[in-house]
């Protein structure tokens, strides 16, 4: 991953962006094996074309054999056929294996590069904040990276094989097609290798018509993928919030919204289907015409005796191969359209990440401090204005709903980019932030309690003691049970699991963003006592609306009218 930093795509034309997206892997620490694999694959592709040339020669000799009734060579010719097909199969299988190996290695590297870009420098939250309507970043990484690697290699190697085939068969076709003579404007004209020129003209016309017919495939493919992703994402959210939807009797509303999203899938699919039908109808007729066309053009020479039957069959094969090579764009237009749509989505996602401002490293200090701090909403509405202050001990942050308490905490955490001023914070290693709606990974309870470090040296007794102190001793026998804990526990139990995590980690600074709001007063007071006794060296900074249980702690009040901070 040392070359990931070279993956910069902004302010470049499309082809330069594609090159910038593809190049870093081939210059990375995997470049040696990547180039070796690519070299073997290219070499095997060349062998496949050479075997095809051998088969073309065999095909010529076999039909000449039948025309001349040379039956004594019949069985030896069949033996040659078996040998050619055996070699072709082995080479093709080896090429497929090495190509698939190269694809998955490239995909692995590029996936890691995108993950590093997305999850690094606090971009995960900032990207969602800056681009709330962004088109499913998870799918860009899981699916589009795969399709980009697969399609780029497939098309690139296909084009390479096509070019190799073109040079191999154009010589055969040139030698077999002879010359054609005709009179025009009182002069006699002789065209050597006329079948080659016919194949070129046939392909140019087909390519132009294909582009005219199917040019809307790119935007339609892009929109289809987007609408499909939006539909899947909505269904996933419905499943995750099933309880809330059911309690609000929202099934009917969600069904209508789902139908609306699927209607976009349906409408675009219909347009895409119509376009593909036109494209397939044209390419089918075009390719079938290419099979019979050389026989029509070469038949006069067969009738005159200038060609034997085998020569004519090889001429037809050579014409088809040359025409196929020149018509690569015709046959690959749909694949190119899919590749362009995938690449556009990847580029758009990556350029969004690049456009995000880098998180400014917070200055280090023993306690949170801020000077001349201004905090804004994404729409540039002021939340905190020209404030200076510090937190020296346990403190409760209070204020009206919507006055910016959570945003202030996100600013201290280095997540919120919309601020000016100077902020100093203790080292991340001694800080722990707990949001009101915490995230539990789909893992065992042990891994959840040790998240994110997953320090396996922590003993079971430490984990069990933390669960007991947090008031959820019923989970002590389920440490190694893997489940969707996020959905399987109540809101209060979820917050107690986070408290147990804090009791295990023992941070110097613990920031709670209404992280105990789901607890009843008795449980809340009990938890506060546990924190006081078990975390004596921890400074707890809590956002809270509670009035009961007034502790002897400092209060930082966020005033909604003046949008300022003051101590009380």
Coordinates of C-alpha atoms in Angstrom, one line a residue:
X1 CA 0.0 0.0 0.0
X2 CA 3.0 2.3 -0.1
X3 CA 1.8 3.8 -3.4
X4 CA -1.7 4.5 -2.4
X5 CA -0.9 8.2 -2.1
X6 CA -0.4 8.3 -5.8
X7 CA -4.1 7.5 -6.4
X8 CA -5.1 11.1 -7.2
X9 CA -7.8 11.6 -9.8
X10 CA -9.1 15.2 -9.4
X11 CA -8.9 17.8 -12.2
X12 CA -7.8 15.3 -14.8
X13 CA -9.4 14.3 -18.1
X14 CA -11.2 10.9 -18.1
X15 CA -8.4 8.8 -19.7
X16 CA -5.9 10.4 -17.3
X17 CA -8.1 9.5 -14.4
X18 CA -8.4 5.9 -15.6
X19 CA -4.6 5.8 -15.9
X20 CA -4.2 7.3 -12.5
X21 CA -6.6 4.7 -11.1
X22 CA -4.9 1.7 -12.7
X23 CA -1.2 2.7 -12.6
X24 CA -0.4 2.6 -8.9
X25 CA -0.8 -1.2 -8.6
X26 CA 1.7 -1.8 -11.3
X27 CA 4.2 0.4 -9.4
X28 CA 3.4 -1.0 -5.9
X29 CA 5.3 -3.5 -3.8
X30 CA 3.4 -6.2 -5.7
X31 CA 4.7 -5.0 -9.1
X32 CA 7.1 -7.9 -9.6
X33 CA 4.5 -10.7 -9.4
X34 CA 1.9 -8.5 -11.1
X35 CA 4.1 -8.0 -14.2
X36 CA 5.2 -11.6 -14.2
X37 CA 1.5 -12.7 -14.2
X38 CA 0.7 -10.2 -16.9
X39 CA 3.7 -11.3 -19.0
X40 CA 2.6 -15.0 -18.8
X41 CA -1.0 -14.1 -19.6
X42 CA 0.1 -12.0 -22.6
X43 CA 2.4 -14.8 -23.8
X44 CA -0.4 -17.4 -23.5
X45 CA -2.8 -15.1 -25.4
X46 CA -0.2 -15.0 -28.2
X47 CA 0.0 -18.8 -28.1
X48 CA -3.8 -19.1 -28.4
X49 CA -3.7 -16.9 -31.5
X50 CA -0.9 -19.1 -33.0
X51 CA -2.9 -22.2 -32.3
X52 CA -5.8 -20.6 -34.1
X53 CA -3.5 -20.0 -37.1
X54 CA -2.5 -23.7 -37.0
X55 CA -6.1 -24.6 -36.9
X56 CA -6.8 -22.4 -39.9
X57 CA -4.1 -24.2 -41.9
X58 CA -5.5 -27.5 -40.7
X59 CA -9.0 -26.5 -41.8
X60 CA -7.6 -25.6 -45.3
X61 CA -5.8 -28.9 -45.7
X62 CA -8.7 -30.9 -44.4
X63 CA -11.2 -29.4 -46.9
X64 CA -8.7 -29.8 -49.7
X65 CA -8.3 -33.4 -48.7
X66 CA -12.0 -34.0 -49.1
X67 CA -12.2 -32.1 -52.4
X68 CA -9.2 -34.1 -53.7
X69 CA -10.4 -37.4 -52.1
X70 CA -7.0 -38.0 -50.4
X71 CA -8.6 -40.4 -47.9
X72 CA -5.2 -42.0 -47.0
X73 CA -4.5 -38.8 -45.0
X74 CA -7.9 -38.7 -43.3
X75 CA -6.9 -40.3 -40.0
X76 CA -3.6 -38.5 -39.6
X77 CA -5.5 -35.2 -40.2
X78 CA -8.0 -36.2 -37.4
X79 CA -5.0 -36.9 -35.1
X80 CA -3.6 -33.5 -35.9
X81 CA -7.0 -32.0 -35.0
X82 CA -7.0 -33.8 -31.6
X83 CA -3.5 -32.5 -30.9
X84 CA -4.4 -28.9 -31.8
X85 CA -7.5 -28.9 -29.7
X86 CA -5.6 -30.5 -26.7
X87 CA -2.9 -27.8 -26.9
X88 CA -5.6 -25.1 -27.2
X89 CA -7.5 -26.4 -24.2
X90 CA -4.4 -26.5 -22.0
X91 CA -3.2 -23.1 -23.0
X92 CA -6.6 -21.6 -22.6
X93 CA -7.0 -23.1 -19.1
X94 CA -3.6 -21.9 -18.0
X95 CA -4.4 -18.4 -19.3
X96 CA -7.7 -18.3 -17.5
X97 CA -6.1 -19.4 -14.2
X98 CA -3.3 -16.8 -14.3
X99 CA -5.7 -14.1 -15.4
X100 CA -8.1 -14.8 -12.6
X101 CA -5.1 -14.8 -10.1
X102 CA -4.0 -11.4 -11.5
X103 CA -7.6 -10.1 -11.2
X104 CA -8.0 -11.0 -7.6
X105 CA -4.6 -9.7 -6.6
X106 CA -5.3 -6.3 -8.3
X107 CA -8.7 -6.2 -6.8
X108 CA -7.3 -6.8 -3.3
X109 CA -4.7 -4.0 -3.7
X110 CA -7.2 -1.5 -5.1
X111 CA -9.8 -2.4 -2.5
X112 CA -7.3 -1.8 0.3
X113 CA -6.4 1.5 -1.4
X114 CA -10.0 2.7 -1.5
X115 CA -10.6 1.5 2.1
X116 CA -7.6 3.4 3.3
X117 CA -8.8 6.5 1.5
X118 CA -12.4 6.1 2.8
X119 CA -11.6 5.1 6.4
X120 CA -8.5 7.1 6.9
X121 CA -8.1 10.7 8.2
X122 CA -11.7 10.6 9.6
X123 CA -13.2 10.7 6.1
X124 CA -15.8 8.0 6.9
X125 CA -17.9 10.5 8.8
X126 CA -16.8 13.6 6.9
X127 CA -17.8 12.0 3.5
X128 CA -21.2 11.2 4.8
X129 CA -21.5 14.7 6.2
X130 CA -20.3 16.5 3.0
X131 CA -22.1 14.2 0.5
X132 CA -25.3 13.0 2.2
X133 CA -26.7 11.8 -1.1
X134 CA -23.6 10.0 -2.2
X135 CA -24.3 6.9 -4.2
X136 CA -23.6 3.9 -1.8
X137 CA -19.9 4.1 -1.0
X138 CA -20.0 0.5 0.3
X139 CA -21.0 -0.8 -3.1
X140 CA -18.4 1.3 -4.9
X141 CA -15.8 -0.5 -2.9
X142 CA -17.3 -4.0 -2.8
X143 CA -18.7 -4.2 -6.4
X144 CA -17.3 -1.5 -8.6
X145 CA -13.6 -2.1 -7.7
X146 CA -14.2 -5.8 -8.6
X147 CA -15.9 -4.9 -11.9
X148 CA -13.2 -2.3 -12.8
X149 CA -10.4 -4.8 -12.3
X150 CA -12.3 -7.6 -14.1
X151 CA -13.4 -5.5 -17.1
X152 CA -10.2 -3.6 -17.5
X153 CA -8.2 -6.8 -17.7
X154 CA -10.8 -8.6 -19.8
X155 CA -11.1 -5.8 -22.4
X156 CA -7.3 -5.0 -22.4
X157 CA -6.3 -8.6 -23.0
X158 CA -9.2 -9.1 -25.4
X159 CA -8.0 -6.1 -27.4
X160 CA -4.4 -7.4 -27.3
X161 CA -5.5 -10.8 -28.5
X162 CA -7.6 -9.1 -31.3
X163 CA -4.6 -7.1 -32.5
X164 CA -2.3 -10.2 -32.5
X165 CA -5.0 -12.1 -34.4
X166 CA -5.3 -9.2 -36.8
X167 CA -1.6 -9.3 -37.7
X168 CA -1.6 -13.1 -38.0
X169 CA -4.6 -13.5 -40.2
X170 CA -4.3 -10.4 -42.3
X171 CA -1.2 -12.0 -43.9
X172 CA -3.1 -15.1 -44.6
X173 CA -6.1 -13.2 -46.1
X174 CA -3.8 -10.9 -48.1
X175 CA -2.1 -13.9 -49.7
X176 CA -5.3 -15.8 -50.4
X177 CA -7.5 -13.0 -51.6
X178 CA -5.4 -12.2 -54.7
X179 CA -6.2 -9.1 -56.7
X180 CA -9.3 -7.7 -58.3
X181 CA -9.2 -5.7 -61.5
X182 CA -11.8 -3.3 -62.8
X183 CA -12.2 -0.3 -65.0
X184 CA -13.2 3.2 -63.7
X185 CA -13.2 6.5 -65.5
X186 CA -11.5 4.9 -68.5
X187 CA -8.6 3.5 -66.5
X188 CA -7.9 0.0 -65.3
X189 CA -7.6 -0.4 -61.5
X190 CA -5.9 -3.3 -59.7
X191 CA -6.5 -3.8 -55.9
X192 CA -4.2 -6.3 -54.3
X193 CA -5.4 -8.2 -51.2
X194 CA -8.9 -6.8 -51.9
X195 CA -10.5 -9.1 -49.2
X196 CA -8.5 -7.2 -46.6
X197 CA -9.8 -3.8 -47.8
X198 CA -13.4 -5.2 -47.9
X199 CA -13.0 -6.4 -44.3
X200 CA -11.8 -2.9 -43.2
X201 CA -14.6 -1.1 -45.0
X202 CA -17.2 -3.5 -43.6
X203 CA -15.8 -3.0 -40.1
X204 CA -15.7 0.8 -40.3
X205 CA -19.3 1.0 -41.4
X206 CA -20.3 -1.4 -38.6
X207 CA -18.4 0.6 -35.9
X208 CA -20.0 3.9 -37.0
X209 CA -23.5 2.4 -37.0
X210 CA -23.0 0.7 -33.6
X211 CA -22.0 4.0 -32.0
X212 CA -25.0 5.8 -33.4
X213 CA -27.4 3.1 -32.3
X214 CA -26.0 2.3 -28.8
X215 CA -24.3 5.5 -27.5
X216 CA -26.9 5.9 -24.7
X217 CA -25.8 2.6 -23.1
X218 CA -23.3 4.3 -20.9
X219 CA -25.7 6.7 -19.1
X220 CA -28.4 4.1 -18.9
X221 CA -26.0 1.6 -17.3
X222 CA -24.8 4.2 -14.8
X223 CA -28.4 5.1 -13.8
X224 CA -29.4 1.4 -13.6
X225 CA -26.6 0.6 -11.2
X226 CA -27.5 3.7 -9.1
X227 CA -31.2 2.9 -8.9
X228 CA -30.5 -0.8 -8.1
X229 CA -28.1 0.3 -5.3
X230 CA -30.7 2.8 -3.9
X231 CA -33.3 0.0 -3.8
X232 CA -31.0 -2.4 -2.0
X233 CA -29.9 0.2 0.5
X234 CA -33.5 1.1 1.3
X235 CA -34.4 -2.5 1.9
X236 CA -31.4 -2.9 4.2
X237 CA -32.4 0.1 6.2
X238 CA -36.0 -1.2 6.5
X239 CA -34.6 -4.5 7.9
X240 CA -32.3 -2.7 10.3
X241 CA -35.1 -0.5 11.7
X242 CA -37.8 -3.1 11.6
X243 CA -38.9 -2.5 15.2
X244 CA -39.2 1.3 14.9
X245 CA -41.1 1.0 11.6
X246 CA -43.5 -1.6 13.1
X247 CA -44.1 0.5 16.3
X248 CA -44.9 3.5 14.2
X249 CA -47.2 1.5 12.0
X250 CA -45.0 2.5 9.1
X251 CA -45.1 -0.7 7.0
X252 CA -47.5 0.8 4.5
X253 CA -45.4 4.0 4.1
X254 CA -42.3 1.9 3.6
X255 CA -44.0 -0.3 1.1
X256 CA -45.0 2.8 -1.0
X257 CA -41.5 4.2 -0.8
X258 CA -40.1 0.8 -1.8
X259 CA -42.4 0.6 -4.8
X260 CA -41.4 4.1 -5.7
X261 CA -37.7 3.2 -5.6
X262 CA -38.3 0.0 -7.6
X263 CA -40.3 2.0 -10.2
X264 CA -37.0 3.8 -11.0
X265 CA -35.3 0.4 -11.4
X266 CA -38.2 -0.6 -13.7
X267 CA -38.3 2.5 -15.8
X268 CA -34.6 2.6 -16.5
X269 CA -34.6 -1.2 -17.1
X270 CA -37.2 -0.7 -19.8
X271 CA -35.1 2.0 -21.5
X272 CA -32.0 -0.2 -21.1
X273 CA -33.8 -3.2 -22.5
X274 CA -35.0 -1.3 -25.6
X275 CA -31.5 0.0 -26.2
X276 CA -29.9 -3.4 -25.8
X277 CA -32.5 -5.0 -28.2
X278 CA -31.5 -2.5 -30.9
X279 CA -27.9 -3.1 -30.2
X280 CA -28.2 -6.9 -30.2
X281 CA -30.4 -6.9 -33.3
X282 CA -27.8 -4.9 -35.2
X283 CA -24.7 -6.8 -33.9
X284 CA -26.5 -10.1 -34.6
X285 CA -27.2 -9.2 -38.2
X286 CA -23.8 -7.6 -38.6
X287 CA -21.9 -10.7 -37.3
X288 CA -24.0 -13.2 -39.2
X289 CA -23.5 -11.2 -42.3
X290 CA -19.8 -11.3 -41.7
X291 CA -20.0 -15.1 -41.8
X292 CA -21.5 -15.4 -45.3
X293 CA -20.1 -12.2 -46.8
X294 CA -16.6 -13.6 -47.6
X295 CA -18.1 -16.6 -49.4
X296 CA -20.0 -14.2 -51.7
X297 CA -17.0 -12.1 -52.4
X298 CA -14.6 -15.1 -52.9
X299 CA -16.9 -17.3 -54.8
X300 CA -16.0 -16.0 -58.3
X301 CA -12.4 -17.1 -57.7
X302 CA -13.6 -20.5 -56.6
X303 CA -15.7 -20.9 -59.7
X304 CA -12.9 -19.8 -61.9
X305 CA -10.6 -22.4 -60.3
X306 CA -8.2 -19.9 -58.8
X307 CA -9.1 -21.3 -55.3
X308 CA -9.5 -24.7 -54.0
X309 CA -12.3 -25.5 -51.5
X310 CA -9.9 -25.5 -48.6
X311 CA -8.3 -22.2 -49.7
X312 CA -11.8 -20.7 -49.9
X313 CA -12.6 -22.0 -46.3
X314 CA -9.4 -20.5 -45.0
X315 CA -10.1 -17.2 -46.9
X316 CA -13.5 -17.1 -45.2
X317 CA -11.9 -17.8 -41.8
X318 CA -9.3 -15.2 -42.4
X319 CA -11.9 -12.6 -43.5
X320 CA -13.9 -13.3 -40.4
X321 CA -10.9 -13.0 -38.1
X322 CA -9.7 -9.8 -39.7
X323 CA -13.2 -8.3 -39.7
X324 CA -13.7 -9.4 -36.1
X325 CA -10.5 -7.7 -35.1
X326 CA -11.4 -4.4 -36.9
X327 CA -14.9 -4.8 -35.4
X328 CA -13.7 -5.1 -31.8
X329 CA -15.5 -1.9 -30.9
X330 CA -18.8 -3.2 -32.4
X331 CA -18.7 -6.5 -30.4
X332 CA -17.4 -4.9 -27.2
X333 CA -19.6 -1.8 -27.2
X334 CA -21.8 -3.1 -24.4
X335 CA -18.8 -4.2 -22.3
X336 CA -17.2 -0.8 -22.9
X337 CA -20.4 0.9 -21.8
X338 CA -20.5 -1.2 -18.6
X339 CA -16.8 -0.5 -17.9
X340 CA -17.3 3.3 -18.5
X341 CA -20.2 3.4 -16.1
X342 CA -18.3 1.5 -13.4
X343 CA -15.2 3.6 -13.9
X344 CA -17.2 6.8 -13.7
X345 CA -18.7 5.8 -10.4
X346 CA -15.3 4.9 -8.9
X347 CA -13.8 8.1 -10.1
X348 CA -16.7 10.2 -8.7
X349 CA -16.4 8.4 -5.4
X350 CA -12.7 8.9 -5.1
X351 CA -12.7 12.5 -6.2
X352 CA -15.3 13.2 -3.5
X353 CA -12.9 11.7 -1.0
X354 CA -10.0 13.7 -2.4
X355 CA -12.1 16.9 -2.2
X356 CA -12.7 16.5 1.5
X357 CA -10.5 18.8 3.6
X358 CA -7.8 17.0 5.5
X359 CA -8.4 16.9 9.2
X360 CA -6.1 19.3 10.9
X361 CA -4.1 17.5 13.5
X362 CA -5.2 18.8 16.9
X363 CA -2.5 20.2 19.2
X364 CA -1.6 17.9 22.1
X365 CA -2.3 18.9 25.7
X366 CA -3.2 17.3 28.9
X367 CA -6.8 18.5 28.8
X368 CA -9.3 19.8 26.2
X369 CA -8.8 23.5 25.5
X370 CA -10.1 25.8 22.8
X371 CA -9.3 29.3 21.8
X372 CA -11.3 31.7 19.6
X373 CA -13.5 28.8 18.5
X374 CA -16.2 29.2 15.9
X375 CA -18.3 26.2 15.0
X376 CA -20.8 26.1 12.1
X377 CA -23.4 23.8 10.7
X378 CA -22.8 22.4 7.1
X379 CA -25.0 25.3 5.9
X380 CA -22.7 27.8 7.7
X381 CA -25.1 28.6 10.4
X382 CA -23.1 29.6 13.6
X383 CA -23.4 27.2 16.5
X384 CA -20.5 28.4 18.7
X385 CA -18.9 31.8 18.2
X386 CA -15.5 33.2 19.4
X387 CA -15.3 31.1 22.5
X388 CA -12.2 30.3 24.6
X389 CA -12.2 27.7 27.4
X390 CA -10.8 24.5 28.8
X391 CA -12.0 21.3 30.7
X392 CA -9.9 20.4 33.7
X393 CA -12.1 17.8 35.4
X394 CA -15.3 15.8 35.1
X395 CA -17.9 18.0 33.5
X396 CA -21.5 17.9 32.3
X397 CA -22.4 19.8 29.1
X398 CA -26.0 21.0 29.0
X399 CA -28.1 23.1 26.7
X400 CA -31.3 23.1 24.7
X401 CA -31.9 20.5 22.0
X402 CA -30.3 21.6 18.8
X403 CA -28.0 24.1 20.4
X404 CA -24.9 22.2 19.1
X405 CA -23.8 20.1 22.1
X406 CA -23.1 17.0 20.1
X407 CA -21.5 19.1 17.3
X408 CA -19.2 20.7 19.9
X409 CA -18.1 17.2 21.1
X410 CA -17.5 16.1 17.5
X411 CA -15.4 19.2 17.0
X412 CA -13.2 18.2 20.0
X413 CA -13.0 14.7 18.6
X414 CA -11.6 16.1 15.3
X415 CA -14.6 14.9 13.2
X416 CA -16.4 18.2 12.5
X417 CA -14.7 20.1 9.7
X418 CA -16.8 23.3 9.9
X419 CA -14.9 25.3 12.5
X420 CA -12.2 27.9 13.0
X421 CA -10.0 28.5 15.9
X422 CA -7.4 26.5 17.9
X423 CA -8.2 23.2 19.7
X424 CA -5.9 21.2 21.9
X425 CA -6.8 17.7 23.0
X426 CA -5.1 14.8 24.9
X427 CA -3.7 12.0 22.9
X428 CA -6.3 9.7 21.2
X429 CA -4.8 6.7 23.0
X430 CA -6.2 8.0 26.4
X431 CA -9.5 9.3 25.1
X432 CA -12.8 7.4 24.5
X433 CA -15.8 8.9 22.8
X434 CA -19.2 7.1 23.2
X435 CA -22.1 8.3 21.0
X436 CA -25.8 8.2 22.0
X437 CA -26.4 5.5 19.3
X438 CA -23.2 3.4 19.6
X439 CA -22.1 0.9 17.0
X440 CA -21.6 -2.8 17.8
X441 CA -19.8 -4.8 15.1
X442 CA -21.3 -8.1 14.0
X443 CA -18.9 -10.2 16.1
X444 CA -18.6 -12.1 19.3
X445 CA -19.3 -10.2 22.6
X446 CA -15.6 -10.6 23.5
X447 CA -14.6 -8.8 20.3
X448 CA -17.2 -6.1 20.9
X449 CA -15.9 -5.4 24.4
X450 CA -12.3 -5.2 23.1
X451 CA -13.2 -3.1 20.1
X452 CA -11.4 -1.5 18.3
X453 CA -8.0 -2.8 19.6
X454 CA -9.2 -6.4 20.0
X455 CA -6.4 -7.1 22.6
X456 CA -6.7 -10.8 23.1
X457 CA -4.4 -10.7 26.1
X458 CA -7.3 -9.4 28.2
X459 CA -8.5 -12.1 30.5
X460 CA -12.0 -13.5 30.8
X461 CA -12.2 -12.4 34.4
X462 CA -11.7 -8.7 33.4
X463 CA -14.4 -8.9 30.8
X464 CA -16.8 -10.7 33.2
X465 CA -16.2 -8.2 36.0
X466 CA -16.9 -5.3 33.6
X467 CA -20.2 -6.9 32.5
X468 CA -21.2 -7.4 36.1
X469 CA -20.4 -3.9 37.2
X470 CA -22.3 -2.5 34.2
X471 CA -25.4 -4.4 35.3
X472 CA -25.5 -7.0 32.5
X473 CA -24.2 -10.1 34.2
X474 CA -26.6 -12.2 32.2
X475 CA -24.3 -11.9 29.2
X476 CA -21.2 -13.3 31.0
X477 CA -21.8 -16.8 29.6
X478 CA -22.0 -15.4 26.0
X479 CA -18.6 -14.0 25.5
X480 CA -17.8 -16.1 22.5
X481 CA -21.3 -16.0 21.0
X482 CA -21.4 -14.3 17.6
X483 CA -24.6 -12.5 16.9
X484 CA -26.2 -9.3 15.6
X485 CA -25.9 -7.7 19.1
X486 CA -26.9 -4.3 17.8
X487 CA -30.4 -5.7 17.1
X488 CA -30.6 -8.3 19.9
X489 CA -30.2 -6.0 22.9
X490 CA -32.3 -3.2 24.3
X491 CA -31.2 0.4 24.1
X492 CA -30.3 0.4 27.8
X493 CA -28.3 -2.8 27.5
X494 CA -26.6 -1.4 24.4
X495 CA -25.4 1.6 26.5
X496 CA -24.4 -0.7 29.3
X497 CA -22.2 -2.7 26.9
X498 CA -20.5 0.5 26.0
X499 CA -19.9 1.3 29.7
X500 CA -18.4 -2.1 30.2
X501 CA -16.1 -1.4 27.3
X502 CA -15.0 1.9 29.1
X503 CA -14.5 -0.1 32.4
X504 CA -12.1 -2.4 30.4
X505 CA -10.3 0.3 28.5
X506 CA -10.0 2.8 31.5
X507 CA -9.4 5.9 29.4
X508 CA -8.1 9.1 31.0
X509 CA -10.8 11.1 29.3
X510 CA -14.3 9.6 28.6
X511 CA -16.7 11.7 26.5
X512 CA -20.3 10.6 26.6
X513 CA -22.7 12.1 24.1
X514 CA -26.0 11.3 26.0
X515 CA -24.6 7.8 26.1
X516 CA -26.6 7.0 29.2
X517 CA -29.9 8.5 28.1
X518 CA -31.7 5.2 27.8
X519 CA -31.2 4.3 31.5
X520 CA -33.8 4.8 34.1
X521 CA -32.9 7.2 37.0
X522 CA -32.0 4.3 39.4
X523 CA -29.8 2.6 36.8
X524 CA -28.2 5.9 35.8
X525 CA -27.3 6.8 39.4
X526 CA -25.9 3.2 39.9
X527 CA -23.8 3.5 36.8
X528 CA -22.4 6.8 37.8
X529 CA -21.4 5.3 41.1
X530 CA -19.7 2.4 39.3
X531 CA -17.8 4.9 37.1
X532 CA -16.7 6.9 40.1
X533 CA -15.4 3.9 42.0
X534 CA -14.0 1.9 39.0
X535 CA -12.6 4.8 37.0
X536 CA -11.2 7.1 39.7
X537 CA -8.6 8.6 37.3
X538 CA -11.0 9.1 34.4
X539 CA -12.4 12.6 33.6
X540 CA -15.9 12.1 32.4
X541 CA -17.3 14.7 30.0
X542 CA -21.0 14.0 29.6
X543 CA -23.7 15.6 27.5
X544 CA -26.9 15.2 29.5
X545 CA -30.4 16.6 29.9
X546 CA -30.9 15.0 33.4
X547 CA -31.7 17.2 36.4
X548 CA -31.7 14.4 39.0
X549 CA -28.7 13.2 40.8
X550 CA -26.8 16.5 40.8
X551 CA -23.2 15.6 41.1
X552 CA -20.5 17.9 42.3
X553 CA -19.1 18.4 38.8
X554 CA -18.5 21.4 36.8
X555 CA -21.2 22.3 34.2
X556 CA -20.5 23.6 30.7
X557 CA -23.8 25.2 29.5
X558 CA -24.4 25.7 25.8
X559 CA -26.7 28.7 25.6
X560 CA -29.1 28.5 22.6
X561 CA -29.7 32.2 22.3
X562 CA -26.2 33.6 22.4
X563 CA -24.7 30.5 20.8
X564 CA -21.9 30.7 23.3
X565 CA -20.3 28.7 26.0
X566 CA -20.0 29.6 29.6
X567 CA -19.3 27.8 32.9
X568 CA -21.8 27.8 35.8

